[in-house]
Coordinates of N, CA and C in Angstrom, one line a residue:
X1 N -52.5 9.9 -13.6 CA -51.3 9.6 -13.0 C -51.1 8.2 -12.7
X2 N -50.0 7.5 -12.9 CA -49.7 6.2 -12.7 C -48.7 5.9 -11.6
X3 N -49.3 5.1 -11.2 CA -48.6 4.4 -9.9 C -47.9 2.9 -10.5
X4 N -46.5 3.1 -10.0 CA -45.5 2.0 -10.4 C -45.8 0.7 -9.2
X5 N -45.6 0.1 -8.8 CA -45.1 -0.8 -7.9 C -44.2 -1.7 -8.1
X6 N -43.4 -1.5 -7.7 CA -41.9 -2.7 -7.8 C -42.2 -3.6 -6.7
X7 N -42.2 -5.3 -7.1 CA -42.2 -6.4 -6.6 C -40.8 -7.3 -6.2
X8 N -40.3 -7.1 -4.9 CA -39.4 -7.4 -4.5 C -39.3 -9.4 -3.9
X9 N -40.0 -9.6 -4.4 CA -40.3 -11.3 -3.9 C -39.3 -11.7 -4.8
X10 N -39.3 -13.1 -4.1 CA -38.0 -14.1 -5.2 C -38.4 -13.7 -6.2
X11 N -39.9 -14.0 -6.8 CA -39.9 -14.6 -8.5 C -39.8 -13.8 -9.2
X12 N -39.9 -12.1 -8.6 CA -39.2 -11.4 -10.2 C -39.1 -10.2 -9.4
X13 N -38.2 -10.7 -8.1 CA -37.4 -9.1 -7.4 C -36.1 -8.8 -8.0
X14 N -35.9 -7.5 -8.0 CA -34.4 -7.0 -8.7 C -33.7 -7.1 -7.5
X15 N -32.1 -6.7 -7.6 CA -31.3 -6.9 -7.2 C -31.2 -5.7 -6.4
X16 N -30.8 -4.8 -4.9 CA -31.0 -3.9 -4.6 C -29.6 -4.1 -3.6
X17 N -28.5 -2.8 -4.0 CA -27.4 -2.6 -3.6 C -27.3 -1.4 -2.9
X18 N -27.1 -1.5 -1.7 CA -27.5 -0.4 -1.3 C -25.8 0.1 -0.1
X19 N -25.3 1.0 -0.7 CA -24.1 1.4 -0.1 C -23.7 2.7 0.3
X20 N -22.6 3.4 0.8 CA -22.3 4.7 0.9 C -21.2 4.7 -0.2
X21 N -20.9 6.0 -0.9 CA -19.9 6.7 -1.3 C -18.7 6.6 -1.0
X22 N -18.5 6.6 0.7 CA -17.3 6.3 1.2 C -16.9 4.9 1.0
X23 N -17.8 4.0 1.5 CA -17.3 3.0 1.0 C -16.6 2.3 -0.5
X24 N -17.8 3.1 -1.2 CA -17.7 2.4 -2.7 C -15.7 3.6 -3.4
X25 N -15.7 4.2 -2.6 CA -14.5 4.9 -3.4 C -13.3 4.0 -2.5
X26 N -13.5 3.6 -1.2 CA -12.3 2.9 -1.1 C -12.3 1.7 -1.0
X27 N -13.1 1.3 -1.4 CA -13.3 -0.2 -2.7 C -12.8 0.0 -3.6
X28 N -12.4 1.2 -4.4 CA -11.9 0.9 -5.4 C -10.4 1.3 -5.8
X29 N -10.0 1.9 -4.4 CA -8.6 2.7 -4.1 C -7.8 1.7 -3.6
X30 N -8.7 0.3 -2.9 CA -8.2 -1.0 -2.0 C -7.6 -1.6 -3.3
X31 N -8.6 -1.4 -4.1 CA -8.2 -2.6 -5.9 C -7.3 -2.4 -6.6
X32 N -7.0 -1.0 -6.9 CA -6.2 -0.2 -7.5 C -4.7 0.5 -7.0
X33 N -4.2 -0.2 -6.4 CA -3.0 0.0 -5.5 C -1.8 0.2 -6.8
X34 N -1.4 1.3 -7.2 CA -0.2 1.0 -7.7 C 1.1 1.2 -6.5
X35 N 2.0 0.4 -6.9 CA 3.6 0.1 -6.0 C 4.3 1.2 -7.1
X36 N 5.2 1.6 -6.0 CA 6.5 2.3 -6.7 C 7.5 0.9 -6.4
X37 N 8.4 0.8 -7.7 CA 9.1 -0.1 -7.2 C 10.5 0.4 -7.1
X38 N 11.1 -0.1 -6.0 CA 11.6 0.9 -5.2 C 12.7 -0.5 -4.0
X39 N 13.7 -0.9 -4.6 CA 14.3 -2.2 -4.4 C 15.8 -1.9 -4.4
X40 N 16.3 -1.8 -2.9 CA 17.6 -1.4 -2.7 C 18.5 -2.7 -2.7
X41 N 18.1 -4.0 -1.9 CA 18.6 -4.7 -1.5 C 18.5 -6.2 -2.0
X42 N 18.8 -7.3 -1.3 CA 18.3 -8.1 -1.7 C 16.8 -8.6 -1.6
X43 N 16.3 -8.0 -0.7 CA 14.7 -8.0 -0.8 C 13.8 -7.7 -2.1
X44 N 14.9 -6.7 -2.9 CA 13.9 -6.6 -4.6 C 13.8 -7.8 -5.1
X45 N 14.8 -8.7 -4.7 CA 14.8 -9.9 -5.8 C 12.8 -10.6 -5.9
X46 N 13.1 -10.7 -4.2 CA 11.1 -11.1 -4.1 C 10.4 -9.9 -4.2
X47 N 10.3 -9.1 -3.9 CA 9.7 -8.2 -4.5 C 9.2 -8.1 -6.1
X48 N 10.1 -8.0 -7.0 CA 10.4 -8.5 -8.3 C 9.6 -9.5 -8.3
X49 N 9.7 -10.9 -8.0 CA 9.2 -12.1 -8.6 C 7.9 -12.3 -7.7
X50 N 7.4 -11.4 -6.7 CA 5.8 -11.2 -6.4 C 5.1 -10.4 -7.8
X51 N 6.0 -9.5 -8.5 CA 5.0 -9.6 -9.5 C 5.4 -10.4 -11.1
X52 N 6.2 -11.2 -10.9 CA 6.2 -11.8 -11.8 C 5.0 -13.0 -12.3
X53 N 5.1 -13.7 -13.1 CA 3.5 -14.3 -13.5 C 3.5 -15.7 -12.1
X54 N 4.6 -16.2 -11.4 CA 3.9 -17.2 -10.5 C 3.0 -16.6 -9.1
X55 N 3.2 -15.3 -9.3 CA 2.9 -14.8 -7.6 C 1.8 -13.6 -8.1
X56 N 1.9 -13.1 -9.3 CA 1.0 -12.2 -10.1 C 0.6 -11.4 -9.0
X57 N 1.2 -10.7 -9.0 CA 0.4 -8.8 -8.3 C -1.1 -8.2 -9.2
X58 N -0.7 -8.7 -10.6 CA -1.7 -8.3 -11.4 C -3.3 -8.1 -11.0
X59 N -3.5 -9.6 -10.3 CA -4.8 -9.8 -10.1 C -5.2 -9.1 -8.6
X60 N -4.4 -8.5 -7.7 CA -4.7 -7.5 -6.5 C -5.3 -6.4 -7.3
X61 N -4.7 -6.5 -8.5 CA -5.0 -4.9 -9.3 C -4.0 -3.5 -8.8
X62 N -2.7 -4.7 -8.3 CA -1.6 -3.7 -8.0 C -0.3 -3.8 -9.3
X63 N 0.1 -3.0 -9.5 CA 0.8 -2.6 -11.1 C 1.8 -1.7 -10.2
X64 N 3.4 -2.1 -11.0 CA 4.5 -1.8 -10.1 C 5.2 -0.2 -11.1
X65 N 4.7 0.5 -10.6 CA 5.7 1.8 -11.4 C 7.0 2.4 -10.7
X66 N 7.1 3.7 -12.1 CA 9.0 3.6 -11.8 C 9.1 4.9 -11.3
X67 N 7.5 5.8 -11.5 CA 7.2 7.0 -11.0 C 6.6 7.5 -9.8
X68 N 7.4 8.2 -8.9 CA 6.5 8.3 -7.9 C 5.2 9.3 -7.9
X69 N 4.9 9.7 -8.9 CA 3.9 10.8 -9.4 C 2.4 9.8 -9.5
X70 N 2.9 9.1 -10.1 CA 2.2 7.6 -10.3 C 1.7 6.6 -9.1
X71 N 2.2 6.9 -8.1 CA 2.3 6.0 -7.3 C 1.3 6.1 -6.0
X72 N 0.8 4.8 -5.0 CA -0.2 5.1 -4.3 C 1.1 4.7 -3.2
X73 N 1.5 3.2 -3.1 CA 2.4 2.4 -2.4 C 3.7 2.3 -2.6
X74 N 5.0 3.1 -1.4 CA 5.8 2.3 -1.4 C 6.5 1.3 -0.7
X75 N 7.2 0.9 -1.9 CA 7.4 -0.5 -0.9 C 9.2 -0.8 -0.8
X76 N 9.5 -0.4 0.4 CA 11.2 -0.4 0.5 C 11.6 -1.2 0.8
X77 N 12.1 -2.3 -0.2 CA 12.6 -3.5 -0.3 C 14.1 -3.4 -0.1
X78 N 14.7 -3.7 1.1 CA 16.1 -3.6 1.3 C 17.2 -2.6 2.4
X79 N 17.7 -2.5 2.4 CA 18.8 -1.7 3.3 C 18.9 -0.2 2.8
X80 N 18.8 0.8 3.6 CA 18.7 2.1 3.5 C 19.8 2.4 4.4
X81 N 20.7 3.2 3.4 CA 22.0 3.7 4.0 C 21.4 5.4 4.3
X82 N 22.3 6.0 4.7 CA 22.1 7.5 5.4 C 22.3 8.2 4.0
X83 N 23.0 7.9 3.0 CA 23.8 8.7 2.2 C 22.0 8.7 1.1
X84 N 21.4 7.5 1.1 CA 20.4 7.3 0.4 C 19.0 8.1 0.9
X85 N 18.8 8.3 2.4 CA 17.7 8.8 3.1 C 16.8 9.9 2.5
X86 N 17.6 11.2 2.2 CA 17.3 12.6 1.7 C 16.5 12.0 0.5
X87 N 17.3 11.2 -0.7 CA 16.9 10.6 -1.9 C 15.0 9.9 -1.9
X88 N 15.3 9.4 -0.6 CA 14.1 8.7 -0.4 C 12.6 9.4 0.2
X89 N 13.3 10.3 1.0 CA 12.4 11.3 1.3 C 11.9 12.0 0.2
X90 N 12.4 12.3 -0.7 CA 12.1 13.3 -1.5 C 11.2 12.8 -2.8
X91 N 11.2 11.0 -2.8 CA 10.4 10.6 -3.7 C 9.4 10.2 -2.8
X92 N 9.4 10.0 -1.5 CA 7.8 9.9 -0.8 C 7.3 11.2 -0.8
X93 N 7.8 12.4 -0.7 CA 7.3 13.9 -0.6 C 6.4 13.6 -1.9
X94 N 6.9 13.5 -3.2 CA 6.6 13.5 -4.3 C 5.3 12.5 -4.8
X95 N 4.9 11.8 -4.1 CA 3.8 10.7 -4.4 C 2.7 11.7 -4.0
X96 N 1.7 11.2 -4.3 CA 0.3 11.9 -4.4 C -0.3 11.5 -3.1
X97 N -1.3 12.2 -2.3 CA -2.1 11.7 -1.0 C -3.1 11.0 -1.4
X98 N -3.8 9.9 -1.3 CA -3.4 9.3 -0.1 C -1.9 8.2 -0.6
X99 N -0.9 8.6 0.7 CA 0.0 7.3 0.1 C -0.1 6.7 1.2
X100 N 0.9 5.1 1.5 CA 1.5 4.6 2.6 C 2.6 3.7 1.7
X101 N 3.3 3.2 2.8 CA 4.6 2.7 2.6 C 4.8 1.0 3.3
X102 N 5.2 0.3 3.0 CA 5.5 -1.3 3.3 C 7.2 -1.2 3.2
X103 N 7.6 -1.2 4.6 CA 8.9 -1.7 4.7 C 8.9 -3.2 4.6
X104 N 10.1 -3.6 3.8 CA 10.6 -4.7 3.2 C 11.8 -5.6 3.9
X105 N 11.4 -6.6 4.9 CA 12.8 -7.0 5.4 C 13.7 -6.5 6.8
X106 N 14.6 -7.0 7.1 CA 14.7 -7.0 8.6 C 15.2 -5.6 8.3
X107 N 16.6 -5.6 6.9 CA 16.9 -4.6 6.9 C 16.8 -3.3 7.0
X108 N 15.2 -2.9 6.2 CA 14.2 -1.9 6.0 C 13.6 -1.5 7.5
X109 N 13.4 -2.9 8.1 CA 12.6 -2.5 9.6 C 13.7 -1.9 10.3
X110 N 14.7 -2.6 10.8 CA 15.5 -2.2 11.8 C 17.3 -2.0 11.4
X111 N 17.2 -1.9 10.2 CA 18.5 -2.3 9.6 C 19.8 -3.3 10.0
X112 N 18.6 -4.1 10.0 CA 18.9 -5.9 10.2 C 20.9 -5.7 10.7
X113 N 21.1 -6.4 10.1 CA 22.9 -6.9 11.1 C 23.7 -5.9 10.7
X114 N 23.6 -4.9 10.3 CA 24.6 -3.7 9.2 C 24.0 -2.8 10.4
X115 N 24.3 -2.5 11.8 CA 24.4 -1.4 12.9 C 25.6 -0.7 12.8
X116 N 25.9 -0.2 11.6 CA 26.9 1.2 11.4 C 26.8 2.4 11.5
X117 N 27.6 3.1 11.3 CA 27.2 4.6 11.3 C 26.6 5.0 9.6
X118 N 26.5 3.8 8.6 CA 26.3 4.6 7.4 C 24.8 3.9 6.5
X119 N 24.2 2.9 8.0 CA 22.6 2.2 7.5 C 21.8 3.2 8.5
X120 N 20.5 3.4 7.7 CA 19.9 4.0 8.9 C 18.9 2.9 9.5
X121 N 19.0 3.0 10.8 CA 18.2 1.7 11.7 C 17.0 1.8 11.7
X122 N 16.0 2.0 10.3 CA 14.6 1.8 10.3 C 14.0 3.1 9.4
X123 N 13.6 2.4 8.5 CA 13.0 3.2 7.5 C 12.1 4.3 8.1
X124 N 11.3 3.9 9.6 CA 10.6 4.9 10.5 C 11.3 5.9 10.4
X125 N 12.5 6.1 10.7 CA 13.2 7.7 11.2 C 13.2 8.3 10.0
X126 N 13.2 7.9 8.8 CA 12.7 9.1 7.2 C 11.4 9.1 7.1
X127 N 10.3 8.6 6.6 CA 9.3 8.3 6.3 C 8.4 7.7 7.3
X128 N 7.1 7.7 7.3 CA 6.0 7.2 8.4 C 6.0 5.6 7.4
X129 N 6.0 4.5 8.2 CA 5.7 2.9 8.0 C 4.3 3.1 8.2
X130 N 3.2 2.3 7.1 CA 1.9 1.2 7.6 C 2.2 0.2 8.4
X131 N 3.3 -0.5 7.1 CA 3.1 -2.2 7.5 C 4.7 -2.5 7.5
X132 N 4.7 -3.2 8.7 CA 6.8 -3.9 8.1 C 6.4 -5.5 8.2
X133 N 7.3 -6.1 7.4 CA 7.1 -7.1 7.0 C 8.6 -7.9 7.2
X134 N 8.6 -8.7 8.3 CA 9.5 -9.1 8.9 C 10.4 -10.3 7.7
X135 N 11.6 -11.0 8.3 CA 12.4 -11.7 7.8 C 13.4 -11.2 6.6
X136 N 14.2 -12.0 6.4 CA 15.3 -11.6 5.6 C 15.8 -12.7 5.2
X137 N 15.3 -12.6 3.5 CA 14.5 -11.6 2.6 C 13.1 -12.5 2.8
X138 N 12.2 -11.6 3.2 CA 10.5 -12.2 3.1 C 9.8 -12.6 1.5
X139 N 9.8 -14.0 1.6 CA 9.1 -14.7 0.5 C 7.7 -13.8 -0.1
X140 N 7.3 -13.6 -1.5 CA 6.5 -13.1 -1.9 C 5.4 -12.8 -1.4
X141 N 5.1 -14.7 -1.0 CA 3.4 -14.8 -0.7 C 3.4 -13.6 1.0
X142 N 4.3 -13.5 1.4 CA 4.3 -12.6 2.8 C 4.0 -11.5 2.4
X143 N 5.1 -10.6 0.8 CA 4.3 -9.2 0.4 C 2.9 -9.3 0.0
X144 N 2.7 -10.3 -0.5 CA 1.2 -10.1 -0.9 C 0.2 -10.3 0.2
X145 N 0.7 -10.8 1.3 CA -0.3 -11.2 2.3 C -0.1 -9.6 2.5
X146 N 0.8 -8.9 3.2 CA 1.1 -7.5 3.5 C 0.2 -6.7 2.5
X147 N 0.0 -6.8 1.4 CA -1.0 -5.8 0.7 C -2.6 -6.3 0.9
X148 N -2.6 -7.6 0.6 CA -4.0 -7.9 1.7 C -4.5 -7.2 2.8
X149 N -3.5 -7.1 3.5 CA -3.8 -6.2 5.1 C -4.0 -4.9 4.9
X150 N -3.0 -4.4 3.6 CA -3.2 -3.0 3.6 C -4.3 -2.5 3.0
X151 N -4.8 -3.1 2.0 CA -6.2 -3.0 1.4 C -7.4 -3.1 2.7
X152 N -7.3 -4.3 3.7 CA -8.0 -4.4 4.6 C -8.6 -3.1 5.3
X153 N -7.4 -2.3 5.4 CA -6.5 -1.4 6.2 C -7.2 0.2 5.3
X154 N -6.8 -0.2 4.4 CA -7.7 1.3 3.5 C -9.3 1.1 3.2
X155 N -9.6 -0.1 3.4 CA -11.2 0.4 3.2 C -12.2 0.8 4.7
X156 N -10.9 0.5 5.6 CA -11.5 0.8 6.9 C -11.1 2.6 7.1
X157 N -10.6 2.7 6.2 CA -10.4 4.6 6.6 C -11.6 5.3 5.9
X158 N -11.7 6.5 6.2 CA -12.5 7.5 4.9 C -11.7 8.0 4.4
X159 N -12.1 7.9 3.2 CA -11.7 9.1 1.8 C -11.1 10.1 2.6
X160 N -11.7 10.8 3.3 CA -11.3 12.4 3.6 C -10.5 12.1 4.5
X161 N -9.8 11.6 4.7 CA -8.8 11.2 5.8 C -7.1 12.7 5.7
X162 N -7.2 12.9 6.9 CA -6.0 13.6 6.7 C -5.0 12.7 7.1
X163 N -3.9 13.4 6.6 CA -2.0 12.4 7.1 C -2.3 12.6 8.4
X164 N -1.9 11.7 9.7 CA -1.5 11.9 11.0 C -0.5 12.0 11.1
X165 N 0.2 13.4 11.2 CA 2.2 13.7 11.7 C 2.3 12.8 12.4
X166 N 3.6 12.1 11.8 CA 3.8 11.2 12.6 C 5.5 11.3 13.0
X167 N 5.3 11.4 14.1 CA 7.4 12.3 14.9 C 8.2 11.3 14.5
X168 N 9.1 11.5 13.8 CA 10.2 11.0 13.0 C 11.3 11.3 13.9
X169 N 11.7 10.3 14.3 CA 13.3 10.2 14.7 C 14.5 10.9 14.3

């Protein structure tokens, strides 16, 4: 019978990584963020040119689809009218778990200066918000700082995470 011994010293120790499961899966769900793109207002325009090649989304390892079947992140760039709500719910129903959502703009948060009867005042009252990302229209490097956070933000959960009901207005 042979006895191995592995020598862990500088001059010829191996490399020894040593992690959980939980972790290593949302390490790789943080990297792999696809966006639904999903651009009502004038906020798609930056939305849009965050992933164009000067602001590159690419390298987050976030890639913008047209499917919500496909999708991890949405991100509601712009003014949501009432007539549009139902429409919008029914493509967040439609995304796969785990999702979250990035409101885009004053409009999106509180439905910025359009207080009529036919904007709804905050993408909260359809859908549950992660992250809102203030101004009007918020410069790229702001969505991408926003996905930074949310990545931050998903490797601090577990995998097994259930949705928290969250009371919709």
């Amino acid at each position: 019978m042979a006895f191995h011994k592995v020598d862990y010293t500088k001059e010829n120790g191996l490399p020894v990584v040593l992690t959980t499961v939980d972790k290593l899966v949302q390490w790789g769900r943080s990297n792999s963020l696809w966006a639904m793109s999903y651009g009502l207002a004038c906020c798609a325009m930056e939305m849009m040119a965050a992933g164009g090649g000067r602001f590159d989304f690419d390298r987050f390892g976030t890639i913008f689809r047209a499917s919500p079947k496909h999708s991890e992140v949405m991100i509601i760039a712009g003014t949501l009218t009432k007539k549009h709500a139902e429409f919008t719910r029914r493509l967040y129903d439609a995304m796969p778990e785990p999702k979250w959502v990035i409101s885009m703009g004053s409009c999106a948060n509180t439905g910025g200066m359009f207080n009529t009867y036919a904007t709804v005042q905050g993408v909260d009252r359809v859908i549950p918000v992660d992250i809102y990302l203030p101004g009007c229209a918020p410069r790229p490097e702001t969505l991408q700082y926003a996905l930074m956070i949310l990545q931050k933000k998903i490797r601090k959960e577990t995998p097994r995470r259930k949705q928290k009901v969250k009371r919709l207005v």
